[in-house]
Amino acid sequence: MTSNYGRELWEKDKAHFLHPWTHFDSFNADGALVVDRGEGSYIYDVDGKRYLDAVGGLWCTNIGLGREEMAEAIAQQVRKMAYASAFVDLTNPPAAELAAKLAELAPGTLNHVFFTTGGSTAVDSAFRLIHFYQNCRGKHDKKHIISRDGAYHGSTYAAISIGGKKGDIVPEFDYKRDTIHHITCPNYYRAPAGMSEAEFLDFLVQELEDKILALGPDKVAAFFAEPVMGAGGVIVPPDGYHRRTWEVCRKYDVLYVSDEVVTAFGRLGHWFASKDVFGIEPDIIITAKGITSGYLPLGAMIYSDAIHETISTGDPNRLFANGFTYSGHPVCCAAALKNIEIIERENILAHASEVGSYFEERLDELRELPIVGDVRGMKLMMCVENVADKATKETFPDAINIGKQIANKCDAMGLIVRPIVHLNVMSPPLVLTKDEVDFTVETLGKGIRAVLDDLVRSGDWAASA
Ligand SMILES: Cc1ncc(COP(=O)(O)O)c(C=O)c1O
């Protein structure tokens, strides 16, 4: 930070704000970049430097920042009623309208909505709903959850335990392990050498079935899956994976939970990816982020008629004892309604699909670079995997922090790309233009080349490595 004001904020933050996912070592040394303003796909730091935010905040600023119409809708609702409880038998117009709208947009029989404060609390609520549902059916042992290595489902106790990202499992935290199990990440780039994609797919599907059989179908309650894994490295599973795993779940009466916190609301060119991209109708969809394009915090768990029928009938004294002060918050729901209206009116799904295909195509050019091992993703959810050796796919030592080094070079050139270990991940606003795609790809390419030059100079990398 160059200004006094910037420096002051940087110091206050460093002294008092425990950030999500703080790496204490580097935070104590470097503090945080203070970002202050946003407009469309751009953010500005407190000193006025402009960056193209190719991360879209945190996979969420779908319609872009700084929209007057959003500010107005939010302000209007604040003036009218800033807060209303939704507990038991109270509701409010934005919450009722939004629940109906989500039921209309969600696939098939997913007609029931439970509102939360974000993705993690929606995953946590799904975890609890699954228990509730199985107990209502008298299936008291059917409580085990299957998830995947590399999955990210949020950071409540249940959500982080369902997640399977190695880096998120740290010795200082505890995790729920007794009823949560993980199977192989569907990342073909890291599949055993010599295995074809079709063989890998067969292996993954069989592994799920074997896991259900090993635990006992009467014990397995649900399978959790992101349509495209996000924080775990933007992993698009082999073609047919979702359909076949969903069929296995159907066969054994295992609920299929699709975590669409990132993939819904247009990131893959559709409202929801489960049905429209991958051809499945989950029992539960989790969503958040793009539901308000990050303007306000909101999450939702959308679940099927069949689940609702089971939980809401039978015992007249039954109480769904789950909920938050801010479930169905009127201002957050008003923001979501306006966000959806804008997506519809501006035809943003079609735009995202078209620009997303262009992004896929252009980013693929970076494969030519000597340390780019893989370029993957779908539409506006993309990633570059950097490796020390393209033939063996060996990664750089953690100490080199390759993703972060590349992100730093890009920062200096006015582009934000998210480093996740050796990856650089992107999920830009859906309003990104083709020119901005060009800038993103060209700047990222320059960033990778610049780091490569540094590594060659320092002797940490050589072409023959
Ligand atoms: C797939 C997925 N699920 C759940 C979450 C958690 O959402 P939140 O951070 O809103 O709690 C995230 C957040 O990145 C996510 O990517």
CSV table of C-alpha atoms and ligand atoms in Angstrom, one decimal:
chain,number,residue,atom,x,y,z
A,1,MET,CA,0.0,0.0,0.0
A,2,THR,CA,1.5,3.3,-1.0
A,3,SER,CA,-0.9,5.9,0.6
A,4,ASN,CA,-1.0,6.6,4.4
A,5,TYR,CA,-4.7,5.5,4.4
A,6,GLY,CA,-3.8,2.3,2.7
A,7,ARG,CA,-1.0,1.6,5.1
A,8,GLU,CA,-3.2,2.3,8.1
A,9,LEU,CA,-5.9,-0.1,6.9
A,10,TRP,CA,-3.3,-2.7,6.1
A,11,GLU,CA,-1.9,-2.4,9.7
A,12,LYS,CA,-5.3,-2.5,11.4
A,13,ASP,CA,-6.3,-5.6,9.4
A,14,LYS,CA,-3.0,-7.3,10.1
A,15,ALA,CA,-3.4,-6.7,13.9
A,16,HIS,CA,-7.0,-7.6,14.3
A,17,PHE,CA,-8.6,-9.6,11.5
A,18,LEU,CA,-8.3,-13.4,11.5
A,19,HIS,CA,-8.9,-14.2,7.8
A,20,PRO,CA,-10.5,-17.3,6.5
A,21,TRP,CA,-7.7,-19.8,5.6
A,22,THR,CA,-5.0,-17.7,7.1
A,23,HIS,CA,-1.5,-19.0,6.5
A,24,PHE,CA,0.0,-17.4,9.6
A,25,ASP,CA,3.6,-17.3,8.3
A,26,SER,CA,3.0,-15.4,5.1
A,27,PHE,CA,0.2,-13.3,6.6
A,28,ASN,CA,2.4,-12.1,9.4
A,29,ALA,CA,4.9,-11.1,6.9
A,30,ASP,CA,2.8,-9.7,4.1
A,31,GLY,CA,-0.6,-8.9,5.5
A,32,ALA,CA,-3.5,-8.5,3.0
A,33,LEU,CA,-4.2,-6.6,-0.1
A,34,VAL,CA,-6.9,-4.0,0.7
A,35,VAL,CA,-9.4,-3.9,-2.1
A,36,ASP,CA,-11.9,-1.1,-2.0
A,37,ARG,CA,-14.1,-0.8,-5.0
A,38,GLY,CA,-15.5,-2.9,-7.8
A,39,GLU,CA,-17.1,-2.3,-11.1
A,40,GLY,CA,-18.1,-5.1,-13.6
A,41,SER,CA,-15.2,-7.5,-13.8
A,42,TYR,CA,-12.7,-5.1,-12.2
A,43,ILE,CA,-11.7,-4.4,-8.6
A,44,TYR,CA,-9.6,-1.5,-7.4
A,45,ASP,CA,-7.2,-1.5,-4.4
A,46,VAL,CA,-7.3,1.2,-1.8
A,47,ASP,CA,-4.7,3.1,-3.7
A,48,GLY,CA,-6.8,3.0,-6.9
A,49,LYS,CA,-4.8,0.3,-8.8
A,50,ARG,CA,-7.2,-1.6,-11.1
A,51,TYR,CA,-7.2,-5.4,-11.5
A,52,LEU,CA,-9.3,-7.7,-13.7
A,53,ASP,CA,-10.7,-10.1,-11.2
A,54,ALA,CA,-10.5,-13.4,-13.0
A,55,VAL,CA,-11.5,-15.2,-9.8
A,56,GLY,CA,-14.9,-13.4,-9.6
A,57,GLY,CA,-14.4,-12.6,-5.9
A,58,LEU,CA,-14.5,-16.2,-4.8
A,59,TRP,CA,-16.3,-17.9,-7.7
A,60,CYS,CA,-19.3,-15.6,-7.0
A,61,THR,CA,-19.5,-12.2,-8.6
A,62,ASN,CA,-21.5,-13.6,-11.5
A,63,ILE,CA,-23.3,-10.5,-12.8
A,64,GLY,CA,-20.3,-8.2,-12.0
A,65,LEU,CA,-19.8,-5.7,-9.3
A,66,GLY,CA,-21.2,-2.2,-8.8
A,67,ARG,CA,-24.6,-2.5,-10.3
A,68,GLU,CA,-26.8,0.4,-9.4
A,69,GLU,CA,-30.0,-1.7,-9.8
A,70,MET,CA,-28.7,-4.2,-7.2
A,71,ALA,CA,-27.9,-1.4,-4.8
A,72,GLU,CA,-31.4,0.1,-5.3
A,73,ALA,CA,-33.2,-3.3,-4.8
A,74,ILE,CA,-31.2,-3.9,-1.6
A,75,ALA,CA,-31.8,-0.3,-0.4
A,76,GLN,CA,-35.5,-0.5,-1.1
A,77,GLN,CA,-35.8,-3.7,0.9
A,78,VAL,CA,-33.8,-2.3,3.8
A,79,ARG,CA,-36.1,0.7,3.9
A,80,LYS,CA,-39.2,-1.4,3.8
A,81,MET,CA,-38.1,-4.2,6.1
A,82,ALA,CA,-34.4,-4.8,6.9
A,83,TYR,CA,-35.1,-8.0,8.9
A,84,ALA,CA,-37.8,-10.5,9.4
A,85,SER,CA,-37.7,-13.8,11.2
A,86,ALA,CA,-38.6,-16.8,9.1
A,87,PHE,CA,-38.9,-19.1,12.1
A,88,VAL,CA,-41.9,-21.4,12.3
A,89,ASP,CA,-44.8,-19.6,10.8
A,90,LEU,CA,-43.4,-16.2,9.7
A,91,THR,CA,-42.3,-15.4,6.2
A,92,ASN,CA,-41.7,-12.3,4.0
A,93,PRO,CA,-42.4,-11.5,0.4
A,94,PRO,CA,-38.8,-11.8,-1.0
A,95,ALA,CA,-38.3,-15.1,0.7
A,96,ALA,CA,-41.6,-16.6,-0.5
A,97,GLU,CA,-41.0,-15.3,-4.0
A,98,LEU,CA,-37.4,-16.6,-4.1
A,99,ALA,CA,-38.4,-20.0,-2.9
A,100,ALA,CA,-41.0,-20.3,-5.6
A,101,LYS,CA,-38.5,-19.0,-8.2
A,102,LEU,CA,-35.8,-21.5,-7.2
A,103,ALA,CA,-38.3,-24.3,-7.4
A,104,GLU,CA,-39.2,-23.2,-10.9
A,105,LEU,CA,-35.5,-23.1,-12.0
A,106,ALA,CA,-34.3,-26.2,-10.2
A,107,PRO,CA,-34.6,-29.6,-12.0
A,108,GLY,CA,-37.5,-32.0,-11.8
A,109,THR,CA,-39.2,-32.5,-8.4
A,110,LEU,CA,-36.8,-30.2,-6.5
A,111,ASN,CA,-39.5,-28.0,-5.2
A,112,HIS,CA,-38.6,-27.3,-1.6
A,113,VAL,CA,-36.1,-24.7,-0.4
A,114,PHE,CA,-34.3,-24.2,2.9
A,115,PHE,CA,-32.4,-20.9,3.1
A,116,THR,CA,-29.1,-20.6,4.9
A,117,THR,CA,-26.4,-17.9,5.2
A,118,GLY,CA,-24.0,-19.5,2.6
A,119,GLY,CA,-22.7,-22.7,1.1
A,120,SER,CA,-21.2,-24.3,4.2
A,121,THR,CA,-24.4,-23.9,6.2
A,122,ALA,CA,-26.4,-25.3,3.3
A,123,VAL,CA,-24.2,-28.4,3.2
A,124,ASP,CA,-24.5,-28.6,7.0
A,125,SER,CA,-28.3,-28.4,6.7
A,126,ALA,CA,-28.3,-31.1,4.0
A,127,PHE,CA,-26.2,-33.3,6.3
A,128,ARG,CA,-28.8,-32.8,9.0
A,129,LEU,CA,-31.8,-33.2,6.6
A,130,ILE,CA,-30.3,-36.5,5.5
A,131,HIS,CA,-30.3,-37.7,9.1
A,132,PHE,CA,-33.8,-36.4,9.7
A,133,TYR,CA,-35.1,-38.0,6.6
A,134,GLN,CA,-33.6,-41.4,7.3
A,135,ASN,CA,-34.8,-41.3,10.9
A,136,CYS,CA,-38.3,-40.4,9.7
A,137,ARG,CA,-38.2,-43.6,7.4
A,138,GLY,CA,-37.1,-45.7,10.4
A,139,LYS,CA,-33.7,-46.2,8.8
A,140,HIS,CA,-31.7,-45.3,11.9
A,141,ASP,CA,-28.5,-46.9,10.7
A,142,LYS,CA,-28.5,-45.4,7.3
A,143,LYS,CA,-26.2,-42.4,8.1
A,144,HIS,CA,-23.0,-42.9,6.3
A,145,ILE,CA,-21.9,-40.3,3.7
A,146,ILE,CA,-19.6,-41.0,0.7
A,147,SER,CA,-17.7,-38.1,-0.8
A,148,ARG,CA,-14.5,-37.7,-2.9
A,149,ASP,CA,-10.9,-36.9,-2.3
A,150,GLY,CA,-10.3,-33.4,-3.4
A,151,ALA,CA,-13.9,-32.3,-2.8
A,152,TYR,CA,-14.6,-28.9,-1.1
A,153,HIS,CA,-18.0,-28.5,0.6
A,154,GLY,CA,-17.3,-25.6,3.0
A,155,SER,CA,-16.0,-25.2,6.5
A,156,THR,CA,-18.6,-26.0,9.2
A,157,TYR,CA,-17.6,-29.1,11.1
A,158,ALA,CA,-19.8,-31.3,8.9
A,159,ALA,CA,-18.9,-29.6,5.6
A,160,ILE,CA,-15.2,-29.6,6.1
A,161,SER,CA,-15.4,-33.3,7.1
A,162,ILE,CA,-17.4,-34.1,4.0
A,163,GLY,CA,-14.7,-32.3,2.0
A,164,GLY,CA,-11.7,-34.2,0.9
A,165,LYS,CA,-9.0,-31.7,0.1
A,166,LYS,CA,-5.7,-32.8,1.6
A,167,GLY,CA,-4.6,-29.3,2.3
A,168,ASP,CA,-7.7,-28.6,4.4
A,169,ILE,CA,-7.0,-31.4,6.7
A,170,VAL,CA,-4.7,-30.0,9.3
A,171,PRO,CA,-3.6,-31.6,12.6
A,172,GLU,CA,-4.8,-28.7,14.7
A,173,PHE,CA,-8.4,-29.2,13.7
A,174,ASP,CA,-10.6,-32.2,14.4
A,175,TYR,CA,-12.9,-33.8,11.7
A,176,LYS,CA,-15.9,-36.1,11.8
A,177,ARG,CA,-14.6,-39.4,10.6
A,178,ASP,CA,-16.9,-42.2,11.8
A,179,THR,CA,-19.6,-41.8,9.2
A,180,ILE,CA,-17.9,-39.9,6.4
A,181,HIS,CA,-15.9,-41.8,3.7
A,182,HIS,CA,-13.9,-40.7,0.6
A,183,ILE,CA,-13.4,-42.3,-2.7
A,184,THR,CA,-11.1,-41.4,-5.6
A,185,CYS,CA,-11.1,-37.9,-7.1
A,186,PRO,CA,-12.3,-38.1,-10.7
A,187,ASN,CA,-9.3,-36.3,-12.0
A,188,TYR,CA,-8.2,-38.1,-15.2
A,189,TYR,CA,-4.9,-36.0,-15.4
A,190,ARG,CA,-3.9,-37.8,-12.2
A,191,ALA,CA,-5.2,-41.2,-13.1
A,192,PRO,CA,-2.8,-44.1,-13.0
A,193,ALA,CA,-0.5,-44.1,-16.0
A,194,GLY,CA,-1.7,-46.2,-18.9
A,195,MET,CA,-5.3,-46.2,-17.9
A,196,SER,CA,-7.7,-44.9,-20.6
A,197,GLU,CA,-10.4,-42.4,-19.7
A,198,ALA,CA,-13.0,-45.1,-20.2
A,199,GLU,CA,-11.2,-47.5,-17.9
A,200,PHE,CA,-10.8,-44.7,-15.3
A,201,LEU,CA,-14.5,-44.0,-15.4
A,202,ASP,CA,-15.3,-47.7,-15.0
A,203,PHE,CA,-13.0,-47.9,-12.0
A,204,LEU,CA,-14.6,-44.8,-10.4
A,205,VAL,CA,-18.1,-46.1,-10.8
A,206,GLN,CA,-17.1,-49.5,-9.5
A,207,GLU,CA,-15.3,-48.0,-6.6
A,208,LEU,CA,-18.5,-46.2,-5.5
A,209,GLU,CA,-20.6,-49.3,-5.8
A,210,ASP,CA,-18.0,-51.4,-3.9
A,211,LYS,CA,-17.9,-48.8,-1.2
A,212,ILE,CA,-21.7,-48.8,-0.8
A,213,LEU,CA,-21.6,-52.6,-0.7
A,214,ALA,CA,-18.7,-52.7,1.8
A,215,LEU,CA,-20.4,-50.3,4.2
A,216,GLY,CA,-23.8,-51.9,3.5
A,217,PRO,CA,-26.5,-50.3,1.5
A,218,ASP,CA,-28.7,-50.2,4.6
A,219,LYS,CA,-26.0,-47.9,6.2
A,220,VAL,CA,-25.2,-45.5,3.3
A,221,ALA,CA,-27.4,-42.4,3.3
A,222,ALA,CA,-25.9,-40.1,0.7
A,223,PHE,CA,-23.3,-39.3,-1.9
A,224,PHE,CA,-22.0,-35.7,-2.1
A,225,ALA,CA,-20.5,-34.4,-5.4
A,226,GLU,CA,-19.8,-31.1,-7.0
A,227,PRO,CA,-20.7,-31.3,-10.8
A,228,VAL,CA,-17.2,-29.8,-11.5
A,229,MET,CA,-14.9,-29.8,-8.5
A,230,GLY,CA,-13.9,-26.2,-7.7
A,231,ALA,CA,-11.4,-25.5,-5.0
A,232,GLY,CA,-10.1,-29.1,-5.4
A,233,GLY,CA,-8.6,-28.1,-8.8
A,234,VAL,CA,-11.4,-27.5,-11.3
A,235,ILE,CA,-11.9,-31.1,-12.1
A,236,VAL,CA,-14.4,-32.1,-14.8
A,237,PRO,CA,-15.0,-35.8,-14.3
A,238,PRO,CA,-14.9,-38.2,-17.3
A,239,ASP,CA,-17.9,-38.1,-19.6
A,240,GLY,CA,-20.8,-40.1,-18.1
A,241,TYR,CA,-19.4,-40.0,-14.5
A,242,HIS,CA,-22.4,-38.2,-12.9
A,243,ARG,CA,-25.0,-40.2,-14.8
A,244,ARG,CA,-23.4,-43.5,-13.8
A,245,THR,CA,-22.7,-42.6,-10.2
A,246,TRP,CA,-26.3,-41.3,-9.9
A,247,GLU,CA,-27.6,-44.6,-11.2
A,248,VAL,CA,-25.5,-46.5,-8.6
A,249,CYS,CA,-27.0,-44.2,-5.9
A,250,ARG,CA,-30.5,-44.9,-7.3
A,251,LYS,CA,-29.9,-48.7,-7.2
A,252,TYR,CA,-29.0,-48.7,-3.5
A,253,ASP,CA,-31.4,-46.0,-2.2
A,254,VAL,CA,-28.6,-43.6,-1.6
A,255,LEU,CA,-29.4,-39.9,-1.9
A,256,TYR,CA,-27.5,-37.9,-4.4
A,257,VAL,CA,-26.5,-34.5,-3.2
A,258,SER,CA,-25.2,-32.1,-5.9
A,259,ASP,CA,-23.1,-29.3,-4.5
A,260,GLU,CA,-23.8,-26.5,-6.9
A,261,VAL,CA,-22.4,-23.7,-4.8
A,262,VAL,CA,-20.1,-22.7,-7.7
A,263,THR,CA,-21.7,-24.3,-10.8
A,264,ALA,CA,-25.2,-22.9,-10.5
A,265,PHE,CA,-26.5,-19.5,-11.7
A,266,GLY,CA,-24.7,-19.5,-15.0
A,267,ARG,CA,-21.1,-20.5,-14.4
A,268,LEU,CA,-21.5,-23.4,-16.8
A,269,GLY,CA,-24.0,-21.6,-18.9
A,270,HIS,CA,-27.1,-22.9,-17.1
A,271,TRP,CA,-29.1,-22.2,-14.0
A,272,PHE,CA,-28.1,-25.6,-12.6
A,273,ALA,CA,-25.5,-27.9,-14.1
A,274,SER,CA,-26.8,-31.2,-12.7
A,275,LYS,CA,-29.6,-31.6,-15.1
A,276,ASP,CA,-28.7,-29.3,-18.0
A,277,VAL,CA,-25.1,-30.2,-18.3
A,278,PHE,CA,-24.8,-33.6,-16.7
A,279,GLY,CA,-28.2,-35.1,-17.2
A,280,ILE,CA,-29.0,-36.0,-13.6
A,281,GLU,CA,-31.8,-35.1,-11.2
A,282,PRO,CA,-30.2,-35.0,-7.7
A,283,ASP,CA,-32.3,-35.5,-4.6
A,284,ILE,CA,-30.7,-32.4,-3.0
A,285,ILE,CA,-29.0,-29.4,-4.6
A,286,ILE,CA,-26.9,-27.1,-2.5
A,287,THR,CA,-26.3,-23.6,-3.8
A,288,ALA,CA,-25.0,-20.2,-2.7
A,289,LYS,CA,-22.5,-17.6,-4.2
A,290,GLY,CA,-23.9,-16.8,-7.6
A,291,ILE,CA,-27.5,-16.8,-6.2
A,292,THR,CA,-26.8,-13.2,-5.2
A,293,SER,CA,-23.7,-12.8,-7.3
A,294,GLY,CA,-22.0,-12.1,-4.0
A,295,TYR,CA,-23.9,-8.9,-3.3
A,296,LEU,CA,-25.2,-10.4,0.0
A,297,PRO,CA,-24.6,-13.7,1.8
A,298,LEU,CA,-27.2,-16.4,1.0
A,299,GLY,CA,-27.3,-20.1,0.6
A,300,ALA,CA,-30.0,-22.6,-0.3
A,301,MET,CA,-30.7,-26.3,0.0
A,302,ILE,CA,-33.2,-27.3,-2.6
A,303,TYR,CA,-34.7,-30.8,-2.1
A,304,SER,CA,-37.2,-33.1,-3.7
A,305,ASP,CA,-40.9,-33.7,-3.3
A,306,ALA,CA,-40.2,-37.2,-2.2
A,307,ILE,CA,-38.0,-36.1,0.7
A,308,HIS,CA,-40.5,-33.5,1.7
A,309,GLU,CA,-43.4,-35.9,1.6
A,310,THR,CA,-41.4,-38.2,4.0
A,311,ILE,CA,-40.3,-35.6,6.5
A,312,SER,CA,-43.6,-33.6,6.6
A,313,THR,CA,-46.1,-36.4,7.0
A,314,GLY,CA,-46.5,-39.1,9.6
A,315,ASP,CA,-45.8,-38.0,13.2
A,316,PRO,CA,-47.9,-34.8,13.8
A,317,ASN,CA,-45.5,-33.7,16.5
A,318,ARG,CA,-42.4,-33.7,14.3
A,319,LEU,CA,-40.2,-30.6,14.5
A,320,PHE,CA,-37.6,-29.8,11.9
A,321,ALA,CA,-35.3,-28.3,14.5
A,322,ASN,CA,-32.8,-26.6,12.2
A,323,GLY,CA,-32.5,-23.0,11.1
A,324,PHE,CA,-30.7,-19.7,11.4
A,325,THR,CA,-31.7,-16.2,12.5
A,326,TYR,CA,-30.9,-15.2,8.9
A,327,SER,CA,-32.7,-18.0,7.1
A,328,GLY,CA,-34.9,-16.3,4.5
A,329,HIS,CA,-33.4,-12.9,5.2
A,330,PRO,CA,-35.6,-10.5,3.3
A,331,VAL,CA,-32.7,-8.2,2.0
A,332,CYS,CA,-30.6,-11.2,0.9
A,333,CYS,CA,-33.6,-12.7,-0.8
A,334,ALA,CA,-34.5,-9.4,-2.5
A,335,ALA,CA,-30.9,-9.3,-3.8
A,336,ALA,CA,-31.2,-12.8,-5.2
A,337,LEU,CA,-34.4,-12.0,-6.9
A,338,LYS,CA,-32.9,-8.9,-8.6
A,339,ASN,CA,-29.8,-10.9,-9.5
A,340,ILE,CA,-31.9,-13.6,-11.2
A,341,GLU,CA,-34.0,-10.9,-13.0
A,342,ILE,CA,-30.8,-9.4,-14.3
A,343,ILE,CA,-29.4,-12.8,-15.5
A,344,GLU,CA,-32.7,-13.4,-17.3
A,345,ARG,CA,-33.1,-9.9,-18.8
A,346,GLU,CA,-29.5,-9.7,-20.0
A,347,ASN,CA,-29.4,-13.2,-21.3
A,348,ILE,CA,-26.3,-13.8,-19.2
A,349,LEU,CA,-26.5,-17.6,-19.4
A,350,ALA,CA,-26.1,-17.6,-23.2
A,351,HIS,CA,-23.3,-15.0,-22.9
A,352,ALA,CA,-21.5,-17.1,-20.3
A,353,SER,CA,-21.8,-20.2,-22.5
A,354,GLU,CA,-20.4,-18.4,-25.5
A,355,VAL,CA,-17.6,-16.5,-23.8
A,356,GLY,CA,-16.9,-19.6,-21.7
A,357,SER,CA,-16.3,-21.7,-24.8
A,358,TYR,CA,-13.9,-19.0,-26.0
A,359,PHE,CA,-12.1,-19.0,-22.7
A,360,GLU,CA,-11.7,-22.8,-22.9
A,361,GLU,CA,-10.2,-22.5,-26.4
A,362,ARG,CA,-7.9,-19.6,-25.6
A,363,LEU,CA,-6.6,-20.9,-22.3
A,364,ASP,CA,-5.8,-24.2,-24.0
A,365,GLU,CA,-3.0,-22.3,-25.9
A,366,LEU,CA,-1.0,-22.2,-22.6
A,367,ARG,CA,-0.4,-25.9,-22.9
A,368,GLU,CA,2.6,-24.9,-25.1
A,369,LEU,CA,4.4,-23.5,-22.1
A,370,PRO,CA,7.0,-25.8,-20.6
A,371,ILE,CA,5.6,-26.0,-17.1
A,372,VAL,CA,1.9,-26.1,-18.0
A,373,GLY,CA,0.9,-29.7,-17.5
A,374,ASP,CA,-2.8,-29.4,-17.8
A,375,VAL,CA,-5.4,-26.8,-18.8
A,376,ARG,CA,-8.9,-27.9,-17.7
A,377,GLY,CA,-12.3,-26.8,-16.7
A,378,MET,CA,-15.6,-25.9,-18.3
A,379,LYS,CA,-16.9,-22.5,-19.6
A,380,LEU,CA,-16.1,-19.9,-16.9
A,381,MET,CA,-14.6,-22.3,-14.4
A,382,MET,CA,-11.0,-23.0,-15.5
A,383,CYS,CA,-7.6,-23.9,-14.2
A,384,VAL,CA,-4.0,-24.2,-15.2
A,385,GLU,CA,-1.9,-26.9,-13.5
A,386,ASN,CA,1.8,-26.1,-13.4
A,387,VAL,CA,4.2,-29.0,-13.2
A,388,ALA,CA,8.0,-29.3,-13.0
A,389,ASP,CA,8.0,-32.1,-15.5
A,390,LYS,CA,5.4,-32.5,-18.1
A,391,ALA,CA,6.3,-36.1,-18.9
A,392,THR,CA,6.1,-37.4,-15.4
A,393,LYS,CA,3.6,-34.8,-14.1
A,394,GLU,CA,5.8,-34.2,-11.1
A,395,THR,CA,4.9,-31.1,-9.3
A,396,PHE,CA,7.2,-28.4,-8.0
A,397,PRO,CA,8.3,-28.6,-4.4
A,398,ASP,CA,5.8,-26.9,-2.1
A,399,ALA,CA,8.5,-24.4,-1.0
A,400,ILE,CA,8.6,-22.9,-4.5
A,401,ASN,CA,4.9,-22.1,-4.2
A,402,ILE,CA,4.5,-22.0,-7.9
A,403,GLY,CA,0.9,-21.0,-8.1
A,404,LYS,CA,1.4,-18.1,-5.7
A,405,GLN,CA,4.5,-16.9,-7.6
A,406,ILE,CA,2.5,-16.8,-10.8
A,407,ALA,CA,-0.4,-15.1,-9.1
A,408,ASN,CA,2.0,-12.4,-7.8
A,409,LYS,CA,3.4,-11.7,-11.3
A,410,CYS,CA,-0.2,-11.4,-12.6
A,411,ASP,CA,-1.2,-9.1,-9.7
A,412,ALA,CA,1.6,-6.8,-10.8
A,413,MET,CA,0.2,-6.7,-14.3
A,414,GLY,CA,-3.4,-6.0,-13.1
A,415,LEU,CA,-4.9,-9.5,-13.2
A,416,ILE,CA,-6.1,-11.6,-10.2
A,417,VAL,CA,-5.9,-15.4,-10.6
A,418,ARG,CA,-6.2,-17.6,-7.6
A,419,PRO,CA,-3.3,-19.8,-6.6
A,420,ILE,CA,-4.1,-23.1,-5.1
A,421,VAL,CA,-0.8,-24.8,-4.4
A,422,HIS,CA,0.6,-25.5,-7.9
A,423,LEU,CA,-2.6,-24.4,-9.7
A,424,ASN,CA,-4.0,-21.1,-11.0
A,425,VAL,CA,-7.7,-21.1,-10.9
A,426,MET,CA,-10.2,-18.8,-12.6
A,427,SER,CA,-13.9,-18.2,-12.3
A,428,PRO,CA,-14.5,-14.7,-13.7
A,429,PRO,CA,-17.7,-12.8,-13.6
A,430,LEU,CA,-20.1,-14.1,-16.3
A,431,VAL,CA,-20.2,-10.7,-18.0
A,432,LEU,CA,-16.6,-11.1,-19.0
A,433,THR,CA,-16.0,-10.0,-22.6
A,434,LYS,CA,-13.9,-11.8,-25.2
A,435,ASP,CA,-11.3,-9.0,-25.0
A,436,GLU,CA,-11.1,-9.6,-21.3
A,437,VAL,CA,-10.6,-13.3,-22.0
A,438,ASP,CA,-7.7,-12.3,-24.3
A,439,PHE,CA,-6.2,-10.1,-21.6
A,440,THR,CA,-6.6,-12.9,-19.0
A,441,VAL,CA,-4.9,-15.6,-21.1
A,442,GLU,CA,-2.2,-13.3,-22.4
A,443,THR,CA,-1.4,-11.9,-18.9
A,444,LEU,CA,-1.4,-15.3,-17.3
A,445,GLY,CA,0.9,-16.6,-20.0
A,446,LYS,CA,3.3,-13.7,-19.3
A,447,GLY,CA,3.1,-14.4,-15.6
A,448,ILE,CA,4.0,-18.0,-16.1
A,449,ARG,CA,6.9,-17.1,-18.5
A,450,ALA,CA,8.2,-14.6,-16.0
A,451,VAL,CA,8.2,-17.1,-13.1
A,452,LEU,CA,9.8,-19.6,-15.4
A,453,ASP,CA,12.6,-17.1,-16.2
A,454,ASP,CA,13.1,-16.6,-12.4
A,455,LEU,CA,13.3,-20.3,-11.8
A,456,VAL,CA,15.8,-20.9,-14.5
A,457,ARG,CA,17.9,-18.0,-13.1
A,458,SER,CA,17.8,-19.4,-9.6
A,459,GLY,CA,18.6,-22.9,-10.8
A,460,ASP,CA,15.2,-24.3,-9.6
A,461,TRP,CA,14.2,-25.4,-13.0
A,462,ALA,CA,15.9,-26.5,-16.2
A,463,ALA,CA,14.3,-27.6,-19.4
A,464,SER,CA,15.9,-31.1,-19.1
A,465,ALA,CA,14.4,-31.5,-15.6
B,1,LIG,C1,-18.5,-26.4,-3.9
B,1,LIG,C2,-18.6,-25.6,-2.6
B,1,LIG,N1,-19.4,-25.9,-1.6
B,1,LIG,C3,-19.5,-25.2,-0.5
B,1,LIG,C4,-18.8,-24.1,-0.3
B,1,LIG,C5,-18.9,-23.3,0.9
B,1,LIG,O1,-19.6,-22.1,0.7
B,1,LIG,P1,-19.5,-20.9,1.7
B,1,LIG,O2,-18.1,-20.4,1.6
B,1,LIG,O3,-20.5,-19.9,1.2
B,1,LIG,O4,-19.9,-21.3,3.1
B,1,LIG,C6,-17.9,-23.6,-1.3
B,1,LIG,C7,-17.1,-22.4,-1.2
B,1,LIG,O5,-16.2,-22.2,-1.9
B,1,LIG,C8,-17.8,-24.4,-2.5
B,1,LIG,O6,-17.0,-24.1,-3.5
